[in-house]
Coordinates of C-alpha atoms and ligand atoms in Angstrom, one line a residue:
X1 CA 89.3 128.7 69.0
X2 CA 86.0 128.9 67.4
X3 CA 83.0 126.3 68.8
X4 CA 79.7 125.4 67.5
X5 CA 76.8 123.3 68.8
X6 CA 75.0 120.8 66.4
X7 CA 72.0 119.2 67.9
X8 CA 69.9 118.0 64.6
X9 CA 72.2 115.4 63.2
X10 CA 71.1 112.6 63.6
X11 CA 72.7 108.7 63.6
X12 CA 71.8 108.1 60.1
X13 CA 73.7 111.2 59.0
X14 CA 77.2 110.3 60.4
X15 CA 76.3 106.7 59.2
X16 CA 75.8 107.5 55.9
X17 CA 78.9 106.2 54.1
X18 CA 80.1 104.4 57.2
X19 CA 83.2 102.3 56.5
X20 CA 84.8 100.4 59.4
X21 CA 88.1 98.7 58.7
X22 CA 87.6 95.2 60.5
X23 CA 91.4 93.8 60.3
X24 CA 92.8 97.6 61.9
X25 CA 90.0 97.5 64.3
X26 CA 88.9 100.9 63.6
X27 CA 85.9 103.4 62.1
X28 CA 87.6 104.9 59.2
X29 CA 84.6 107.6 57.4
X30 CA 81.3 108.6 57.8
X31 CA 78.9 111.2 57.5
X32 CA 78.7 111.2 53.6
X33 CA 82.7 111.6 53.2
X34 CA 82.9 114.3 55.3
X35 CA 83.8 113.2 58.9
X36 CA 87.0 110.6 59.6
X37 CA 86.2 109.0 62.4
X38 CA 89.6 108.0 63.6
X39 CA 92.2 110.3 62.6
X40 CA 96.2 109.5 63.3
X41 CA 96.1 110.5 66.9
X42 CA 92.9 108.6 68.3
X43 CA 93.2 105.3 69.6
X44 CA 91.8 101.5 68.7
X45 CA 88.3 101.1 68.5
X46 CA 88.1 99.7 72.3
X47 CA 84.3 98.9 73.0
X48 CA 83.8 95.3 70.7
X49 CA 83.8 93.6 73.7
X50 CA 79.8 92.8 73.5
X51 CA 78.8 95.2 76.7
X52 CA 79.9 98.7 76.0
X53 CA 79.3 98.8 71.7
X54 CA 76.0 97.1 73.5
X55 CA 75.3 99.4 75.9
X56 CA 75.6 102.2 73.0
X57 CA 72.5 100.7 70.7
X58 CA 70.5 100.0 74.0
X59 CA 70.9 103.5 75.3
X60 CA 69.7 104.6 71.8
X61 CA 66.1 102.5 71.8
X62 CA 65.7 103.7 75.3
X63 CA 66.2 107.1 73.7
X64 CA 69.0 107.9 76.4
X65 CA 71.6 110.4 74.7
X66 CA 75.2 109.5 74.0
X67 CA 76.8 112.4 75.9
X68 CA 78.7 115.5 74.1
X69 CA 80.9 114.3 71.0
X70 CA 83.3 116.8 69.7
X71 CA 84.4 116.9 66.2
X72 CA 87.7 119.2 64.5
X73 CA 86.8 121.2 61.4
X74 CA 90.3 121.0 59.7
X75 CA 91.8 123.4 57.3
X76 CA 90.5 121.3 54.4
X77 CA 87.1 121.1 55.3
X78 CA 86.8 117.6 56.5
X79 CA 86.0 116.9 60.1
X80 CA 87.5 114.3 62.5
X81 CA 86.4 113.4 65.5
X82 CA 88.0 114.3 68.7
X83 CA 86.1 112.4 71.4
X84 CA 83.3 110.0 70.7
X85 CA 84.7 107.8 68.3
X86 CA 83.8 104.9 70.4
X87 CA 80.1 105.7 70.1
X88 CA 80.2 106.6 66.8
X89 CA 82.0 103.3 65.7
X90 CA 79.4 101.3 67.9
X91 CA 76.5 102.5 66.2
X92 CA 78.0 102.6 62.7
X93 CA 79.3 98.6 63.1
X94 CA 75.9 97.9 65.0
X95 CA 74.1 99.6 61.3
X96 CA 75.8 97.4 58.9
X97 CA 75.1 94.3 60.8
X98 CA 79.0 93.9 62.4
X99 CA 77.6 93.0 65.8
X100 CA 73.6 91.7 66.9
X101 CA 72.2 92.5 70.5
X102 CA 70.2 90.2 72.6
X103 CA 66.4 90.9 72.8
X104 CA 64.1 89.7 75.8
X105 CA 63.8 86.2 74.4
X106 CA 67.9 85.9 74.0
X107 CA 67.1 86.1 70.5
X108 CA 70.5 88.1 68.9
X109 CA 69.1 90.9 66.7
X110 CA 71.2 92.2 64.1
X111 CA 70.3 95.9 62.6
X112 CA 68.6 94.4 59.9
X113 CA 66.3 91.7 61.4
X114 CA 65.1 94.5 63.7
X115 CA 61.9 95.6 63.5
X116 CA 61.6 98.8 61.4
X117 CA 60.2 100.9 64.2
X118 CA 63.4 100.3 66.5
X119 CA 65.8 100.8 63.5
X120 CA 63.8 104.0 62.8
X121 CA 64.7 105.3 66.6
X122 CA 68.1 104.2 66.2
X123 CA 68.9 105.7 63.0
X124 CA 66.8 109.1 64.0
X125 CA 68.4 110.0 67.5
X126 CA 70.1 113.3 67.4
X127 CA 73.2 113.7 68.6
X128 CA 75.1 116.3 70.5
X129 CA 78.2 117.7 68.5
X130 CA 80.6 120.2 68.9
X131 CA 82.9 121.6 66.5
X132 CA 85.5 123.2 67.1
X133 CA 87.9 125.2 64.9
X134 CA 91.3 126.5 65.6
X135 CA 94.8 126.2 65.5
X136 CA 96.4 122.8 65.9
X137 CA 98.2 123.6 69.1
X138 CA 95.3 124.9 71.0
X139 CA 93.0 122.3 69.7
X140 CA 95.1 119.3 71.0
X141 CA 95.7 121.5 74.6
X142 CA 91.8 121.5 74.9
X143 CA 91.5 118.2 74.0
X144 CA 94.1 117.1 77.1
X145 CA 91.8 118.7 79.4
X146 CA 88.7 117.9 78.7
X147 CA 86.6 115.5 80.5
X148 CA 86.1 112.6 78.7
X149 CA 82.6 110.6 78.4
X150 CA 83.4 106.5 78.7
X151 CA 86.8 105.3 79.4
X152 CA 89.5 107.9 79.4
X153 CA 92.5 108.5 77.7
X154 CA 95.6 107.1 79.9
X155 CA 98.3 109.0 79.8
X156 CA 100.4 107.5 76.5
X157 CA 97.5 108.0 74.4
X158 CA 97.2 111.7 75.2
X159 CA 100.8 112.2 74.5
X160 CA 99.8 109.9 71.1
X161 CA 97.3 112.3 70.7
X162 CA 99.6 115.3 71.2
X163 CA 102.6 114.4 69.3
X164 CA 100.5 112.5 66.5
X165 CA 102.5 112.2 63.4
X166 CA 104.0 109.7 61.1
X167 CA 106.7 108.3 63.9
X168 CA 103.4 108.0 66.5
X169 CA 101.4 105.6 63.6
X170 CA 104.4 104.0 62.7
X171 CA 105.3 102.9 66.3
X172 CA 102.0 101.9 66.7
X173 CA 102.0 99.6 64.1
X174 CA 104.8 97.8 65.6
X175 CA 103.7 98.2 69.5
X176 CA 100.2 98.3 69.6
X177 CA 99.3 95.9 67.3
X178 CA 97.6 92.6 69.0
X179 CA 97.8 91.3 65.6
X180 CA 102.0 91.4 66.1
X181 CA 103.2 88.1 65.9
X182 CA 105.4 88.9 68.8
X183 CA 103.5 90.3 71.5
X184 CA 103.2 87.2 73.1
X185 CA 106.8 87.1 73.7
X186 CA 107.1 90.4 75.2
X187 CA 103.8 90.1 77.2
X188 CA 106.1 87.5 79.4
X189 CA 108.4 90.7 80.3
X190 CA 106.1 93.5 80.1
X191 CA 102.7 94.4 81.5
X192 CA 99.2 96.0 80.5
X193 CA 97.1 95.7 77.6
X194 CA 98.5 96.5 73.7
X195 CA 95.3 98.3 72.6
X196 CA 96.4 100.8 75.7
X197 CA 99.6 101.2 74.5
X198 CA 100.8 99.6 77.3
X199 CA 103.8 97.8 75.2
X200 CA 104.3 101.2 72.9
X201 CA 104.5 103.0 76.5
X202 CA 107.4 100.8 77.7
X203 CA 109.4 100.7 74.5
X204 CA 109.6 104.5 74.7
X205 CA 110.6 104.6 78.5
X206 CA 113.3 102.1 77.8
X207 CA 114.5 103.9 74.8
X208 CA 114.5 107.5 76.4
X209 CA 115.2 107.0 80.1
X210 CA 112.0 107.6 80.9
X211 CA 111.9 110.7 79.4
X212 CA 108.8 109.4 76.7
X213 CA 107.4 113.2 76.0
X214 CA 110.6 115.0 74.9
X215 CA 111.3 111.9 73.0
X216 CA 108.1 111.6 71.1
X217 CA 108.5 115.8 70.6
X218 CA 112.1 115.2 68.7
X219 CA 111.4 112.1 66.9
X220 CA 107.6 113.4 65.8
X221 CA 107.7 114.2 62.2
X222 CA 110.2 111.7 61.5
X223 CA 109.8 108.8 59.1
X224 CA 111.3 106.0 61.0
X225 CA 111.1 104.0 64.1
X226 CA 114.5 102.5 63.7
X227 CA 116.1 103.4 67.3
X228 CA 112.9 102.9 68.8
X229 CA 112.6 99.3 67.4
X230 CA 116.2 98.4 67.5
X231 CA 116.4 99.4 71.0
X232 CA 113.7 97.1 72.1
X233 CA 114.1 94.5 70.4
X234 CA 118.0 94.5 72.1
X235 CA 116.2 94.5 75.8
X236 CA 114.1 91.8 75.0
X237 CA 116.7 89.6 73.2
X238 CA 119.3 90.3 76.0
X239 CA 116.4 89.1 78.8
X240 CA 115.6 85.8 76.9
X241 CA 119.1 85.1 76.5
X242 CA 120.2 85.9 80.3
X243 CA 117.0 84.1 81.8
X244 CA 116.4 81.3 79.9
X245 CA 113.0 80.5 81.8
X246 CA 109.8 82.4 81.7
X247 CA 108.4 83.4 85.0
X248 CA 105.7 85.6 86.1
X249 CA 107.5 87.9 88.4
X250 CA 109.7 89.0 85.3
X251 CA 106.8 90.8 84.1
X252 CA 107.1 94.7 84.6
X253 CA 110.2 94.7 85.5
X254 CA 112.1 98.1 84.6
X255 CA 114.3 96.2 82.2
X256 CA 115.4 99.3 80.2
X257 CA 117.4 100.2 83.3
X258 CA 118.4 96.5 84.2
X259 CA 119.3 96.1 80.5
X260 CA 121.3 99.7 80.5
X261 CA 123.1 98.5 83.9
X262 CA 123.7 95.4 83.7
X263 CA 124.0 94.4 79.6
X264 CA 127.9 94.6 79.6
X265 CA 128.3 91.8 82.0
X266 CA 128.5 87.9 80.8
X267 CA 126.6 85.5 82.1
X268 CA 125.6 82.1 82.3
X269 CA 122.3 81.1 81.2
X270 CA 122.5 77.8 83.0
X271 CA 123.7 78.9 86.1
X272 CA 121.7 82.0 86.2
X273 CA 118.4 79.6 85.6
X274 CA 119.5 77.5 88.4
X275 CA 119.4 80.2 91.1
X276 CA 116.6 81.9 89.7
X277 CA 114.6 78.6 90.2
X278 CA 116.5 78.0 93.8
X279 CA 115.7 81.3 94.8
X280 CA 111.9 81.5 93.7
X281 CA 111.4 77.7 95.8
X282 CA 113.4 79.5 98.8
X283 CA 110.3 80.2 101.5
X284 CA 112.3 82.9 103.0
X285 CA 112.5 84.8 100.1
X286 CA 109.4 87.7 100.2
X287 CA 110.2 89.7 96.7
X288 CA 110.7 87.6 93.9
X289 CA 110.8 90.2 91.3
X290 CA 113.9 91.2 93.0
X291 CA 115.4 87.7 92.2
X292 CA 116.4 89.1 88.4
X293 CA 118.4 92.3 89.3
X294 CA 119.8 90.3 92.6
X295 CA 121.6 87.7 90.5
X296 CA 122.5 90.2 87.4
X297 CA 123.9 92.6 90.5
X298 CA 126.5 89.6 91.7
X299 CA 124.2 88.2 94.4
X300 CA 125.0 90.7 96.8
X301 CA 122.6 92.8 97.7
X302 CA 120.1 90.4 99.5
X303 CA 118.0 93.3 100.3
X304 CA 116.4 93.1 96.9
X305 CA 114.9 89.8 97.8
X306 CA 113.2 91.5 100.7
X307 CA 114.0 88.0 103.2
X308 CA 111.6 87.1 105.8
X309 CA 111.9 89.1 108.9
X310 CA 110.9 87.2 112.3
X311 CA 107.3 88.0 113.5
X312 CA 107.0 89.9 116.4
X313 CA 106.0 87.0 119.0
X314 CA 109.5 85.3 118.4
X315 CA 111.0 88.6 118.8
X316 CA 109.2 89.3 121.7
X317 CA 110.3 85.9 123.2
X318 CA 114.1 85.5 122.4
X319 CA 114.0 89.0 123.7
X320 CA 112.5 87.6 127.2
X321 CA 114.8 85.3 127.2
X322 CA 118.2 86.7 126.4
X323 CA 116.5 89.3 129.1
X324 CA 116.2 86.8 131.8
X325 CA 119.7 85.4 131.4
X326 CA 121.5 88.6 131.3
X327 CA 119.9 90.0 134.4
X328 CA 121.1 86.5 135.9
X329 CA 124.3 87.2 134.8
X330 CA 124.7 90.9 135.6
X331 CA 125.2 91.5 132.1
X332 CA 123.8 93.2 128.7
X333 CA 120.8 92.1 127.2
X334 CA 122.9 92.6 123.8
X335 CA 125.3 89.7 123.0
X336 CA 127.6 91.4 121.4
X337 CA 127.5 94.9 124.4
X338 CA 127.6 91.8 127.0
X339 CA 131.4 90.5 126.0
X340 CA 133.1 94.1 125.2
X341 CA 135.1 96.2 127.2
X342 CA 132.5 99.2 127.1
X343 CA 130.0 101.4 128.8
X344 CA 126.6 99.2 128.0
X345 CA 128.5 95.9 129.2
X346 CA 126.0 95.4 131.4
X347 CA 123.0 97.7 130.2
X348 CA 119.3 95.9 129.8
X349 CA 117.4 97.0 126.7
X350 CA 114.4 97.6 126.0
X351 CA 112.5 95.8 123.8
X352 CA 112.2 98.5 121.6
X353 CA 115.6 99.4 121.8
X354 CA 116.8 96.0 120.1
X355 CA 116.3 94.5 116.6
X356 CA 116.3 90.9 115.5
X357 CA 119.0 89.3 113.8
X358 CA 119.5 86.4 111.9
X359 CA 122.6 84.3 113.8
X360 CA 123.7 82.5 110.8
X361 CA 122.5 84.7 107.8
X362 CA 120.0 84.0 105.2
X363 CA 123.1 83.6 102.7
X364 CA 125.1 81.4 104.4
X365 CA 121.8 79.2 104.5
X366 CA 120.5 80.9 108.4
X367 CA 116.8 80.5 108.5
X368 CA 114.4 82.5 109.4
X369 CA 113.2 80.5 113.0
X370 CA 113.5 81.0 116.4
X371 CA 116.8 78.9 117.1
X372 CA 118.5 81.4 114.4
X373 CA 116.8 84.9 116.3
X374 CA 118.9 87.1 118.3
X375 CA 118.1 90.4 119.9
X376 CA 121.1 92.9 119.2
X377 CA 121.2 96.9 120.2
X378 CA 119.9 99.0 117.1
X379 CA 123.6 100.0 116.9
X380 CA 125.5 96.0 116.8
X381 CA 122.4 95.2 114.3
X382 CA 123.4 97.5 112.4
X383 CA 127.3 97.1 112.8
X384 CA 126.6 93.3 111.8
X385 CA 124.0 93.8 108.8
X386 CA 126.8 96.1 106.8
X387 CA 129.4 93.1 107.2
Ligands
ZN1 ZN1 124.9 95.8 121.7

């Protein structure tokens, strides 16, 4: 790979012939024609929030530079920039007037009702540019390792990056679009941002197993996001329909393995909504995002709603207690040791040797108080819970 350092162009050269596409939210051209600011594999223009694109034009009247910016010469001749695309669209949308600043009085400033002499310093910094030349392959590897200025790359848009293609800007069109009509339904089951390719990044994981790279490498010069799309769109129809009601534990879910587990089963919407909205109102219940795959699972497994355990002070008493009695008695601290036929009949255990245990269980409607707490032997709490 071949690199060379710029240092005289300035920020009216890359803004000469500056388009910005408002609707895709992205810097398209600049630099007379030469330079495409966001080729296939870069991500949405990130930094019109009114701090960072504002931070750029500020650090350029204080003169501050903008950090390293590396551009790819391509075969053809054009160049497209590899990092610093964010910069470069800040100061191209702040020089044709997208976006003002504030000045000392609060007074917003767009390029143009600047005073010449600050417009002058903005459009005559120099900026620090690398270009690199080389093959494809060990272009994109650099570019996974390099540091990057700003906010940096999470991991599904370095693999965008790597396996960049026509299925990559297709599924982004459909999954990281926040103009999609529809992200506000899946936003209910899934979580992160869509310009982070938060919702892309799940809709691969569901549709490969998790397996997202080798997926994106098979499918990456292919025309069509049909499975992709099909697939997720199955998943999120088959949680609407199973849980009627929206609720903010279902978000983040792994519902490509809850879908691919559990899809085959029938269900009732209206009794599945009542025992989701028992079991979220039950105060002994400590994980409700286990509440979704506990019902779907046969309302079994109660360990997926993580119930309340007793806190050690009520252990600690019950335990002096049951204690007290036994040695009374002549008999085992354990209950259940105390009426056998066995060699701990009349053993006292430690505290440490015991565990609490619900009397009458959480599922047969036991709560989680002291009149429901009794000390067992690890090896009868144990014997009990697997009943
Ligand atoms: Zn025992």
């Amino acid at each position: 790979m071949k690199t060379t350092l710029l240092t005289d162009l300035t920020v009216r050269d890359i803004c000469d012939g500056f388009v910005y596409n408002e609707f895709e939210g992205k810097g398209l051209f600049g630099w007379g024609g030469k330079l495409v600011i966001q080729p296939e594999y870069q991500r949405n223009y990130i930094y019109a929030d009114g701090k960072k694109d504002v931070a750029v034009i500020n650090s350029l009247l204080m003169k501050y530079p903008l950090g390293l910016i590396y551009f790819v010469k391509t075969k053809d001749g054009v160049y497209e920039v590899l990092d610093g695309q964010q910069r470069i669209t800040s100061f191209g949308r702040y020089v044709t007037n997208k976006f003002a600043i504030m000045d000392n009085n609060d007074i917003p400033n767009y390029f143009t009702s600047l005073p010449s002499n600050l417009q002058e310093i903005i459009l005559n910094s120099k900026l620090t540019i690398y270009i690199c030349e080389g093959e494809e392959s060990e272009i994109k590897e650099w570019y996974k390792t390099i540091n990057i200025a700003g906010v940096p790359l999470n991991n599904q848009e370095l693999l965008n990056s790597i396996y960049s293609g026509p299925f990559v800007n297709l599924a982004r069109e459909e999954f990281s679009n926040s103009r999609n009509a529809n992200v506000q339904k899946w936003r209910a089951y899934i979580n992160g941002d869509v310009n982070r390719q938060s919702f892309l990044e799940t809709a691969l994981q569901w549709v490969s197993k998790g397996d997202v790279e080798k997926y994106m490498s098979r499918h990456r010069y292919e025309n069509n996001i049909d499975e992709l799309k099909y697939y997720f769109y199955s998943v999120i129809d088959w949680i609407s329909t199973v849980f009627i009601d929206v609720d903010k534990s279902m978000r983040g879910l792994e519902w490509g393995r809850l879908y691919d587990t559990y899809h085959g089963n029938s269900y009732s919407p209206n009794e599945v909504s009542k025992q989701v909205n028992d079991l979220l109102s039950d105060p002994f219940v400590t994980n409700n995002k286990g509440i979704f795959e506990y019902i779907l699972a046969g309302s079994n497994d109660t360990t997926l709603l993580n119930i309340r355990v007793f806190n050690e002070a009520s252990k600690q008493k019950i335990y002096n207690e049951q204690t007290k009695i036994a040695k009374e008695k002549n008999i085992s601290n354990c209950p259940l040791c105390a009426v056998g036929n066995n060699n701990n009949k009349a053993r006292i255990w430690k505290y440490a040797e015991m565990e609490a245990d619900h009397v009458t269980s959480w599922s047969k409607g036991g709560a989680t108080t002291d009149d429901n707490c009794e000390m067992l032997c690890k090896t009868h709490n144990r014997v009990k819970g697997n009943k």
